[in-house]
Amino acid sequence: MKKLVHVAIALGTRPEAVKLAPVVHELRDRGDLFRLTVISTAQHRQMLDQVLALFAIEPDLDLDVMRPDQGLAGLTSRALLGMETALAEVRPDVLVVQGDTTTVFAASLAAFYARVPVAHVEAGLRSRDMANPYPEEANRRLAGVLSSLHFAPTKGARDNLLAEGVDRARTAVTGNTVVDALRLLDASGRAASAPLPFDETLLAGRTPILVTTHRRESFGREMENVFLALRDIATARPDTLLVYPVHLNPNVRGPAHAILGDVPGVVLCDPLDYGAFVRLMRQSRLILTDSGGVQEEAPTFGRPVLVLRSVTERPEASRQGLALLVGTDRTRIVRETLRLLDDETAYAAMSRAKNPYGDGQAARRIITGLARFATGATPLLEPHDEFDPGSSHDV
């Protein structure tokens, strides 16, 4: 009997679960080739569990590392020790990680210590600023050094890896699995029917604007500037409804409620489950965010994105005019938001529904790469099978 390739997947946050769900499902469908073990660090307990339930994923091991108001050093050490124990128990042939979280770095380091090859999904993203985003830029660079397989979402991401000396034969351009995840939800209808955690009659006759902001590098004055800008927008345009699912971190929740809690036209709610979040993205006129994932998701729905950061490791949407970096400058956030609300030509230029990040086939390409790696074949993907943004299709 042919020996199955034992693949372990490590995840711990909502974005990881969203982007790895298509890989999990693809591996399950290929039980003739693969044995799968899902390891959860539960770095973000509540937000992670929502997504796992949505995509019908139950971890085989749950390390439960989350602590209230956790610091990075404590989180990293708990995740590292937990992953060390988990890998010794399950002994996989390869460990798959995704993105740039603390879970990714700790799991990659534990796998390196255990001499387990690491496959990095969403490899090669670089802002080239270690403080933006913090600590994600460091996490993904460190994971890249520790990885044996690099699944880059775009050609630009692979170019970053090649410039750092990564062997081209161990890279593949797959597209981003978040587009696969959106297609799974679209096919199931779960996003379209997901209830919103506020009175939906508030949306009647108003233009919804979705807001997300939670980055550590913006804690303090810069985040307060964003909240003041939102207050200004709501005051200037009472025909809008700014919906802000507030991150659970007290460094975000405290100032958000202090500045925006009593502002008409602003809805502050708890973090949405992913199905509801996708529904709200689709319904919104535009999106203000500092999230990397949202920058990738919004073009699928043709929604312009104002990026509340000074730099981005996802430049493709900005280069195509689908996103605009506005930073945390109060005046600029207000000006650019009002411009998109009032200038139909400017809005149309930023709402072309052509996603440069994926075509819904990323998970299949990743599975192909894992299978080829297991047999010693190179490269991970043949050039004709790699992601080509010119042939991408939207949900």
mmCIF file of N, CA, C and O in Angstrom, residues 117-205:
data_model
loop_
_atom_site.group_PDB
_atom_site.id
_atom_site.type_symbol
_atom_site.label_atom_id
_atom_site.label_comp_id
_atom_site.label_asym_id
_atom_site.label_seq_id
_atom_site.Cartn_x
_atom_site.Cartn_y
_atom_site.Cartn_z
ATOM 1 N N PRO A 117 10.018 19.741 7.408
ATOM 2 C CA PRO A 117 9.959 20.791 6.383
ATOM 3 C C PRO A 117 8.715 21.671 6.556
ATOM 4 O O PRO A 117 7.638 21.176 6.895
ATOM 5 N N VAL A 118 8.889 22.965 6.326
ATOM 6 C CA VAL A 118 7.800 23.926 6.445
ATOM 7 C C VAL A 118 7.386 24.399 5.060
ATOM 8 O O VAL A 118 8.236 24.768 4.234
ATOM 9 N N ALA A 119 6.077 24.381 4.797
ATOM 10 C CA ALA A 119 5.505 24.945 3.572
ATOM 11 C C ALA A 119 4.777 26.224 3.946
ATOM 12 O O ALA A 119 3.809 26.197 4.715
ATOM 13 N N HIS A 120 5.243 27.340 3.412
ATOM 14 C CA HIS A 120 4.705 28.655 3.783
ATOM 15 C C HIS A 120 3.730 29.138 2.717
ATOM 16 O O HIS A 120 4.115 29.419 1.578
ATOM 17 N N VAL A 121 2.457 29.171 3.068
ATOM 18 C CA VAL A 121 1.414 29.699 2.195
ATOM 19 C C VAL A 121 1.344 31.212 2.390
ATOM 20 O O VAL A 121 1.402 31.707 3.514
ATOM 21 N N GLU A 122 1.196 31.950 1.293
ATOM 22 C CA GLU A 122 1.245 33.410 1.279
ATOM 23 C C GLU A 122 2.657 33.886 1.604
ATOM 24 O O GLU A 122 2.884 34.808 2.360
ATOM 25 N N ALA A 123 3.621 33.242 1.004
ATOM 26 C CA ALA A 123 5.028 33.577 1.207
ATOM 27 C C ALA A 123 5.436 34.769 0.352
ATOM 28 O O ALA A 123 4.868 35.013 -0.716
ATOM 29 N N GLY A 124 6.445 35.489 0.828
ATOM 30 C CA GLY A 124 7.081 36.517 0.016
ATOM 31 C C GLY A 124 6.531 37.915 0.136
ATOM 32 O O GLY A 124 7.055 38.838 -0.490
ATOM 33 N N LEU A 125 5.483 38.128 0.931
ATOM 34 C CA LEU A 125 4.989 39.489 1.112
ATOM 35 C C LEU A 125 6.012 40.286 1.917
ATOM 36 O O LEU A 125 6.537 39.813 2.920
ATOM 37 N N ARG A 126 6.282 41.510 1.487
ATOM 38 C CA ARG A 126 7.264 42.352 2.163
ATOM 39 C C ARG A 126 6.817 43.818 2.128
ATOM 40 O O ARG A 126 6.493 44.347 1.066
ATOM 41 N N SER A 127 6.855 44.464 3.284
ATOM 42 C CA SER A 127 6.681 45.919 3.323
ATOM 43 C C SER A 127 8.032 46.617 3.383
ATOM 44 O O SER A 127 8.136 47.809 3.136
ATOM 45 N N ARG A 128 9.074 45.862 3.797
ATOM 46 C CA ARG A 128 10.432 46.372 3.995
ATOM 47 C C ARG A 128 10.498 47.432 5.081
ATOM 48 O O ARG A 128 11.370 48.300 5.078
ATOM 49 N N ASP A 129 9.576 47.370 5.991
ATOM 50 C CA ASP A 129 9.559 48.257 7.160
ATOM 51 C C ASP A 129 9.193 47.396 8.356
ATOM 52 O O ASP A 129 8.041 46.986 8.500
ATOM 53 N N MET A 130 10.181 47.115 9.230
ATOM 54 C CA MET A 130 9.948 46.183 10.328
ATOM 55 C C MET A 130 8.921 46.695 11.330
ATOM 56 O O MET A 130 8.381 45.932 12.124
ATOM 57 N N ALA A 131 8.614 47.975 11.285
ATOM 58 C CA ALA A 131 7.624 48.534 12.202
ATOM 59 C C ALA A 131 6.227 48.592 11.604
ATOM 60 O O ALA A 131 5.265 48.902 12.311
ATOM 61 N N ASN A 132 6.102 48.282 10.304
ATOM 62 C CA ASN A 132 4.817 48.392 9.617
ATOM 63 C C ASN A 132 4.666 47.270 8.593
ATOM 64 O O ASN A 132 5.334 47.295 7.559
ATOM 65 N N PRO A 133 3.829 46.266 8.824
ATOM 66 C CA PRO A 133 3.050 46.077 10.049
ATOM 67 C C PRO A 133 3.895 45.378 11.122
ATOM 68 O O PRO A 133 4.815 44.625 10.800
ATOM 69 N N TYR A 134 3.558 45.660 12.359
ATOM 70 C CA TYR A 134 4.292 45.124 13.509
ATOM 71 C C TYR A 134 3.385 44.193 14.311
ATOM 72 O O TYR A 134 2.277 44.577 14.644
ATOM 73 N N PRO A 135 3.826 42.971 14.611
ATOM 74 C CA PRO A 135 5.120 42.341 14.317
ATOM 75 C C PRO A 135 5.113 41.491 13.048
ATOM 76 O O PRO A 135 6.004 40.681 12.838
ATOM 77 N N GLU A 136 4.108 41.665 12.193
ATOM 78 C CA GLU A 136 3.911 40.744 11.073
ATOM 79 C C GLU A 136 5.069 40.740 10.079
ATOM 80 O O GLU A 136 5.408 39.682 9.525
ATOM 81 N N GLU A 137 5.671 41.903 9.820
ATOM 82 C CA GLU A 137 6.775 41.916 8.863
ATOM 83 C C GLU A 137 7.920 41.023 9.337
ATOM 84 O O GLU A 137 8.517 40.285 8.551
ATOM 85 N N ALA A 138 8.218 41.059 10.621
ATOM 86 C CA ALA A 138 9.259 40.180 11.163
ATOM 87 C C ALA A 138 8.811 38.721 11.111
ATOM 88 O O ALA A 138 9.592 37.838 10.732
ATOM 89 N N ASN A 139 7.572 38.465 11.485
ATOM 90 C CA ASN A 139 7.090 37.078 11.509
ATOM 91 C C ASN A 139 7.225 36.410 10.147
ATOM 92 O O ASN A 139 7.677 35.264 10.036
ATOM 93 N N ARG A 140 6.815 37.100 9.083
ATOM 94 C CA ARG A 140 6.844 36.451 7.775
ATOM 95 C C ARG A 140 8.264 36.314 7.243
ATOM 96 O O ARG A 140 8.580 35.344 6.546
ATOM 97 N N ARG A 141 9.126 37.272 7.558
ATOM 98 C CA ARG A 141 10.523 37.128 7.132
ATOM 99 C C ARG A 141 11.180 35.948 7.847
ATOM 100 O O ARG A 141 11.906 35.157 7.233
ATOM 101 N N LEU A 142 10.941 35.838 9.138
ATOM 102 C CA LEU A 142 11.520 34.731 9.901
ATOM 103 C C LEU A 142 10.972 33.396 9.426
ATOM 104 O O LEU A 142 11.718 32.420 9.273
ATOM 105 N N ALA A 143 9.670 33.338 9.174
ATOM 106 C CA ALA A 143 9.077 32.104 8.660
ATOM 107 C C ALA A 143 9.673 31.749 7.305
ATOM 108 O O ALA A 143 9.911 30.575 6.996
ATOM 109 N N GLY A 144 9.942 32.764 6.489
ATOM 110 C CA GLY A 144 10.519 32.506 5.179
ATOM 111 C C GLY A 144 11.898 31.871 5.267
ATOM 112 O O GLY A 144 12.229 30.959 4.500
ATOM 113 N N VAL A 145 12.706 32.327 6.208
ATOM 114 C CA VAL A 145 14.040 31.756 6.395
ATOM 115 C C VAL A 145 13.956 30.290 6.806
ATOM 116 O O VAL A 145 14.798 29.466 6.443
ATOM 117 N N LEU A 146 12.903 29.946 7.551
ATOM 118 C CA LEU A 146 12.760 28.601 8.098
ATOM 119 C C LEU A 146 12.011 27.647 7.172
ATOM 120 O O LEU A 146 11.899 26.461 7.472
ATOM 121 N N SER A 147 11.498 28.139 6.057
ATOM 122 C CA SER A 147 10.633 27.335 5.189
ATOM 123 C C SER A 147 11.410 26.635 4.085
ATOM 124 O O SER A 147 12.420 27.145 3.582
ATOM 125 N N SER A 148 10.906 25.476 3.689
ATOM 126 C CA SER A 148 11.470 24.709 2.578
ATOM 127 C C SER A 148 10.668 24.885 1.295
ATOM 128 O O SER A 148 11.199 24.716 0.199
ATOM 129 N N LEU A 149 9.378 25.189 1.415
ATOM 130 C CA LEU A 149 8.490 25.408 0.273
ATOM 131 C C LEU A 149 7.836 26.763 0.443
ATOM 132 O O LEU A 149 7.380 27.111 1.543
ATOM 133 N N HIS A 150 7.783 27.522 -0.651
ATOM 134 C CA HIS A 150 7.280 28.892 -0.589
ATOM 135 C C HIS A 150 6.168 29.053 -1.623
ATOM 136 O O HIS A 150 6.431 29.136 -2.827
ATOM 137 N N PHE A 151 4.921 29.101 -1.140
ATOM 138 C CA PHE A 151 3.774 29.288 -2.029
ATOM 139 C C PHE A 151 3.412 30.771 -2.045
ATOM 140 O O PHE A 151 2.729 31.276 -1.148
ATOM 141 N N ALA A 152 3.907 31.465 -3.051
ATOM 142 C CA ALA A 152 3.717 32.909 -3.158
ATOM 143 C C ALA A 152 2.375 33.206 -3.819
ATOM 144 O O ALA A 152 2.021 32.559 -4.807
ATOM 145 N N PRO A 153 1.632 34.194 -3.310
ATOM 146 C CA PRO A 153 0.331 34.482 -3.919
ATOM 147 C C PRO A 153 0.422 35.209 -5.250
ATOM 148 O O PRO A 153 -0.476 35.093 -6.081
ATOM 149 N N THR A 154 1.493 35.980 -5.458
ATOM 150 C CA THR A 154 1.634 36.774 -6.677
ATOM 151 C C THR A 154 3.068 36.691 -7.186
ATOM 152 O O THR A 154 3.984 36.306 -6.460
ATOM 153 N N LYS A 155 3.261 37.094 -8.430
ATOM 154 C CA LYS A 155 4.603 37.123 -9.002
ATOM 155 C C LYS A 155 5.488 38.089 -8.228
ATOM 156 O O LYS A 155 6.680 37.811 -8.009
ATOM 157 N N GLY A 156 4.933 39.213 -7.804
ATOM 158 C CA GLY A 156 5.728 40.172 -7.040
ATOM 159 C C GLY A 156 6.228 39.575 -5.739
ATOM 160 O O GLY A 156 7.367 39.833 -5.328
ATOM 161 N N ALA A 157 5.388 38.772 -5.092
ATOM 162 C CA ALA A 157 5.807 38.130 -3.843
ATOM 163 C C ALA A 157 6.941 37.136 -4.114
ATOM 164 O O ALA A 157 7.901 37.045 -3.345
ATOM 165 N N ARG A 158 6.847 36.387 -5.218
ATOM 166 C CA ARG A 158 7.946 35.473 -5.534
ATOM 167 C C ARG A 158 9.216 36.239 -5.884
ATOM 168 O O ARG A 158 10.315 35.830 -5.499
ATOM 169 N N ASP A 159 9.084 37.351 -6.577
ATOM 170 C CA ASP A 159 10.269 38.158 -6.882
ATOM 171 C C ASP A 159 10.981 38.576 -5.603
ATOM 172 O O ASP A 159 12.218 38.612 -5.554
ATOM 173 N N ASN A 160 10.215 38.889 -4.559
ATOM 174 C CA ASN A 160 10.825 39.235 -3.273
ATOM 175 C C ASN A 160 11.646 38.063 -2.735
ATOM 176 O O ASN A 160 12.757 38.244 -2.222
ATOM 177 N N LEU A 161 11.097 36.856 -2.850
ATOM 178 C CA LEU A 161 11.797 35.673 -2.359
ATOM 179 C C LEU A 161 13.069 35.414 -3.157
ATOM 180 O O LEU A 161 14.134 35.116 -2.589
ATOM 181 N N LEU A 162 12.977 35.526 -4.466
ATOM 182 C CA LEU A 162 14.151 35.285 -5.300
ATOM 183 C C LEU A 162 15.251 36.302 -5.005
ATOM 184 O O LEU A 162 16.445 35.953 -4.997
ATOM 185 N N ALA A 163 14.852 37.542 -4.732
ATOM 186 C CA ALA A 163 15.842 38.566 -4.389
ATOM 187 C C ALA A 163 16.547 38.261 -3.075
ATOM 188 O O ALA A 163 17.675 38.726 -2.842
ATOM 189 N N GLU A 164 15.894 37.480 -2.229
ATOM 190 C CA GLU A 164 16.484 37.090 -0.952
ATOM 191 C C GLU A 164 17.270 35.788 -1.036
ATOM 192 O O GLU A 164 17.760 35.282 -0.030
ATOM 193 N N GLY A 165 17.380 35.222 -2.236
ATOM 194 C CA GLY A 165 18.179 34.032 -2.431
ATOM 195 C C GLY A 165 17.450 32.717 -2.316
ATOM 196 O O GLY A 165 18.077 31.649 -2.277
ATOM 197 N N VAL A 166 16.118 32.736 -2.275
ATOM 198 C CA VAL A 166 15.351 31.493 -2.208
ATOM 199 C C VAL A 166 15.452 30.762 -3.549
ATOM 200 O O VAL A 166 15.392 31.371 -4.616
ATOM 201 N N ASP A 167 15.610 29.450 -3.488
ATOM 202 C CA ASP A 167 15.700 28.615 -4.679
ATOM 203 C C ASP A 167 14.382 28.682 -5.452
ATOM 204 O O ASP A 167 13.321 28.351 -4.926
ATOM 205 N N ARG A 168 14.464 29.106 -6.713
ATOM 206 C CA ARG A 168 13.246 29.253 -7.523
ATOM 207 C C ARG A 168 12.472 27.941 -7.608
ATOM 208 O O ARG A 168 11.239 27.943 -7.664
ATOM 209 N N ALA A 169 13.176 26.804 -7.619
ATOM 210 C CA ALA A 169 12.512 25.510 -7.741
ATOM 211 C C ALA A 169 11.659 25.181 -6.531
ATOM 212 O O ALA A 169 10.805 24.293 -6.602
ATOM 213 N N ARG A 170 11.890 25.881 -5.415
ATOM 214 C CA ARG A 170 11.103 25.650 -4.205
ATOM 215 C C ARG A 170 10.040 26.730 -4.009
ATOM 216 O O ARG A 170 9.499 26.897 -2.909
ATOM 217 N N THR A 171 9.739 27.478 -5.058
ATOM 218 C CA THR A 171 8.691 28.494 -5.021
ATOM 219 C C THR A 171 7.626 28.171 -6.058
ATOM 220 O O THR A 171 7.879 27.461 -7.034
ATOM 221 N N ALA A 172 6.440 28.709 -5.841
ATOM 222 C CA ALA A 172 5.365 28.599 -6.828
ATOM 223 C C ALA A 172 4.415 29.766 -6.630
ATOM 224 O O ALA A 172 4.141 30.168 -5.492
ATOM 225 N N VAL A 173 3.932 30.327 -7.722
ATOM 226 C CA VAL A 173 2.936 31.400 -7.667
ATOM 227 C C VAL A 173 1.562 30.755 -7.755
ATOM 228 O O VAL A 173 1.183 30.200 -8.792
ATOM 229 N N THR A 174 0.809 30.828 -6.662
ATOM 230 C CA THR A 174 -0.445 30.075 -6.571
ATOM 231 C C THR A 174 -1.695 30.942 -6.620
ATOM 232 O O THR A 174 -2.795 30.436 -6.831
ATOM 233 N N GLY A 175 -1.562 32.259 -6.427
ATOM 234 C CA GLY A 175 -2.732 33.060 -6.103
ATOM 235 C C GLY A 175 -3.012 32.951 -4.620
ATOM 236 O O GLY A 175 -2.419 32.121 -3.917
ATOM 237 N N ASN A 176 -3.891 33.791 -4.120
ATOM 238 C CA ASN A 176 -4.187 33.787 -2.693
ATOM 239 C C ASN A 176 -5.412 32.930 -2.395
ATOM 240 O O ASN A 176 -6.443 33.040 -3.063
ATOM 241 N N THR A 177 -5.291 32.100 -1.378
ATOM 242 C CA THR A 177 -6.379 31.189 -1.031
ATOM 243 C C THR A 177 -7.613 31.900 -0.505
ATOM 244 O O THR A 177 -8.675 31.279 -0.396
ATOM 245 N N VAL A 178 -7.509 33.198 -0.178
ATOM 246 C CA VAL A 178 -8.697 33.897 0.305
ATOM 247 C C VAL A 178 -9.770 33.958 -0.782
ATOM 248 O O VAL A 178 -10.971 33.936 -0.479
ATOM 249 N N VAL A 179 -9.371 34.006 -2.046
ATOM 250 C CA VAL A 179 -10.350 34.006 -3.134
ATOM 251 C C VAL A 179 -11.040 32.653 -3.201
ATOM 252 O O VAL A 179 -12.253 32.564 -3.434
ATOM 253 N N ASP A 180 -10.283 31.568 -2.965
ATOM 254 C CA ASP A 180 -10.893 30.241 -2.873
ATOM 255 C C ASP A 180 -11.946 30.211 -1.763
ATOM 256 O O ASP A 180 -13.035 29.655 -1.936
ATOM 257 N N ALA A 181 -11.593 30.795 -0.604
ATOM 258 C CA ALA A 181 -12.506 30.788 0.542
ATOM 259 C C ALA A 181 -13.784 31.556 0.228
ATOM 260 O O ALA A 181 -14.893 31.122 0.582
ATOM 261 N N LEU A 182 -13.655 32.689 -0.447
ATOM 262 C CA LEU A 182 -14.836 33.457 -0.825
ATOM 263 C C LEU A 182 -15.730 32.663 -1.778
ATOM 264 O O LEU A 182 -16.959 32.725 -1.693
ATOM 265 N N ARG A 183 -15.125 31.902 -2.658
ATOM 266 C CA ARG A 183 -15.916 31.076 -3.572
ATOM 267 C C ARG A 183 -16.640 29.961 -2.829
ATOM 268 O O ARG A 183 -17.779 29.623 -3.153
ATOM 269 N N LEU A 184 -15.965 29.366 -1.837
ATOM 270 C CA LEU A 184 -16.625 28.335 -1.040
ATOM 271 C C LEU A 184 -17.859 28.905 -0.352
ATOM 272 O O LEU A 184 -18.924 28.287 -0.330
ATOM 273 N N LEU A 185 -17.717 30.105 0.227
ATOM 274 C CA LEU A 185 -18.850 30.726 0.915
ATOM 275 C C LEU A 185 -19.944 31.110 -0.072
ATOM 276 O O LEU A 185 -21.140 30.955 0.214
ATOM 277 N N ASP A 186 -19.544 31.624 -1.215
ATOM 278 C CA ASP A 186 -20.531 32.035 -2.208
ATOM 279 C C ASP A 186 -21.345 30.835 -2.677
ATOM 280 O O ASP A 186 -22.565 30.914 -2.841
ATOM 281 N N ALA A 187 -20.665 29.715 -2.881
ATOM 282 C CA ALA A 187 -21.358 28.511 -3.342
ATOM 283 C C ALA A 187 -22.314 27.969 -2.285
ATOM 284 O O ALA A 187 -23.371 27.420 -2.604
ATOM 285 N N SER A 188 -21.959 28.148 -1.020
ATOM 286 C CA SER A 188 -22.789 27.616 0.058
ATOM 287 C C SER A 188 -23.970 28.512 0.396
ATOM 288 O O SER A 188 -24.949 28.067 1.000
ATOM 289 N N GLY A 189 -23.879 29.798 0.053
ATOM 290 C CA GLY A 189 -24.927 30.751 0.403
ATOM 291 C C GLY A 189 -24.901 31.190 1.852
ATOM 292 O O GLY A 189 -25.770 31.952 2.293
ATOM 293 N N ARG A 190 -23.889 30.743 2.613
ATOM 294 C CA ARG A 190 -23.862 31.060 4.044
ATOM 295 C C ARG A 190 -23.562 32.523 4.311
ATOM 296 O O ARG A 190 -24.029 33.081 5.302
ATOM 297 N N ALA A 191 -22.790 33.164 3.448
ATOM 298 C CA ALA A 191 -22.506 34.577 3.667
ATOM 299 C C ALA A 191 -23.730 35.437 3.378
ATOM 300 O O ALA A 191 -24.056 36.362 4.130
ATOM 301 N N ALA A 192 -24.426 35.135 2.283
ATOM 302 C CA ALA A 192 -25.577 35.945 1.888
ATOM 303 C C ALA A 192 -26.675 35.925 2.939
ATOM 304 O O ALA A 192 -27.425 36.903 3.097
ATOM 305 N N SER A 193 -26.792 34.828 3.685
ATOM 306 C CA SER A 193 -27.866 34.699 4.665
ATOM 307 C C SER A 193 -27.410 34.977 6.099
ATOM 308 O O SER A 193 -28.203 34.863 7.028
ATOM 309 N N ALA A 194 -26.140 35.344 6.282
ATOM 310 C CA ALA A 194 -25.617 35.541 7.631
ATOM 311 C C ALA A 194 -26.255 36.769 8.283
ATOM 312 O O ALA A 194 -26.306 37.849 7.682
ATOM 313 N N PRO A 195 -26.756 36.651 9.514
ATOM 314 C CA PRO A 195 -27.356 37.807 10.186
ATOM 315 C C PRO A 195 -26.295 38.792 10.657
ATOM 316 O O PRO A 195 -25.184 38.403 11.017
ATOM 317 N N LEU A 196 -26.646 40.071 10.622
ATOM 318 C CA LEU A 196 -25.759 41.112 11.119
ATOM 319 C C LEU A 196 -26.111 41.425 12.575
ATOM 320 O O LEU A 196 -27.292 41.429 12.937
ATOM 321 N N PRO A 197 -25.111 41.729 13.412
ATOM 322 C CA PRO A 197 -25.360 41.905 14.846
ATOM 323 C C PRO A 197 -25.791 43.321 15.221
ATOM 324 O O PRO A 197 -25.369 43.852 16.238
ATOM 325 N N PHE A 198 -26.611 43.935 14.379
ATOM 326 C CA PHE A 198 -27.183 45.236 14.701
ATOM 327 C C PHE A 198 -28.487 45.373 13.928
ATOM 328 O O PHE A 198 -28.798 44.559 13.056
ATOM 329 N N ASP A 199 -29.246 46.377 14.245
ATOM 330 C CA ASP A 199 -30.542 46.595 13.623
ATOM 331 C C ASP A 199 -30.348 46.922 12.148
ATOM 332 O O ASP A 199 -29.866 48.004 11.801
ATOM 333 N N GLU A 200 -30.720 45.985 11.273
ATOM 334 C CA GLU A 200 -30.462 46.163 9.853
ATOM 335 C C GLU A 200 -31.325 47.245 9.219
ATOM 336 O O GLU A 200 -31.042 47.694 8.102
ATOM 337 N N THR A 201 -32.344 47.701 9.918
ATOM 338 C CA THR A 201 -33.142 48.807 9.373
ATOM 339 C C THR A 201 -32.319 50.099 9.325
ATOM 340 O O THR A 201 -32.679 51.034 8.599
ATOM 341 N N LEU A 202 -31.207 50.131 10.080
ATOM 342 C CA LEU A 202 -30.330 51.300 10.027
ATOM 343 C C LEU A 202 -29.723 51.491 8.647
ATOM 344 O O LEU A 202 -29.321 52.602 8.275
ATOM 345 N N LEU A 203 -29.651 50.417 7.861
ATOM 346 C CA LEU A 203 -29.047 50.500 6.538
ATOM 347 C C LEU A 203 -29.988 51.112 5.505
ATOM 348 O O LEU A 203 -29.541 51.548 4.440
ATOM 349 N N ALA A 204 -31.269 51.157 5.819
ATOM 350 C CA ALA A 204 -32.260 51.626 4.850
ATOM 351 C C ALA A 204 -32.010 53.086 4.485
ATOM 352 O O ALA A 204 -31.970 53.964 5.354
ATOM 353 N N GLY A 205 -31.834 53.347 3.196
ATOM 354 C CA GLY A 205 -31.677 54.712 2.715
ATOM 355 C C GLY A 205 -30.334 55.343 3.036
ATOM 356 O O GLY A 205 -30.158 56.551 2.820
#
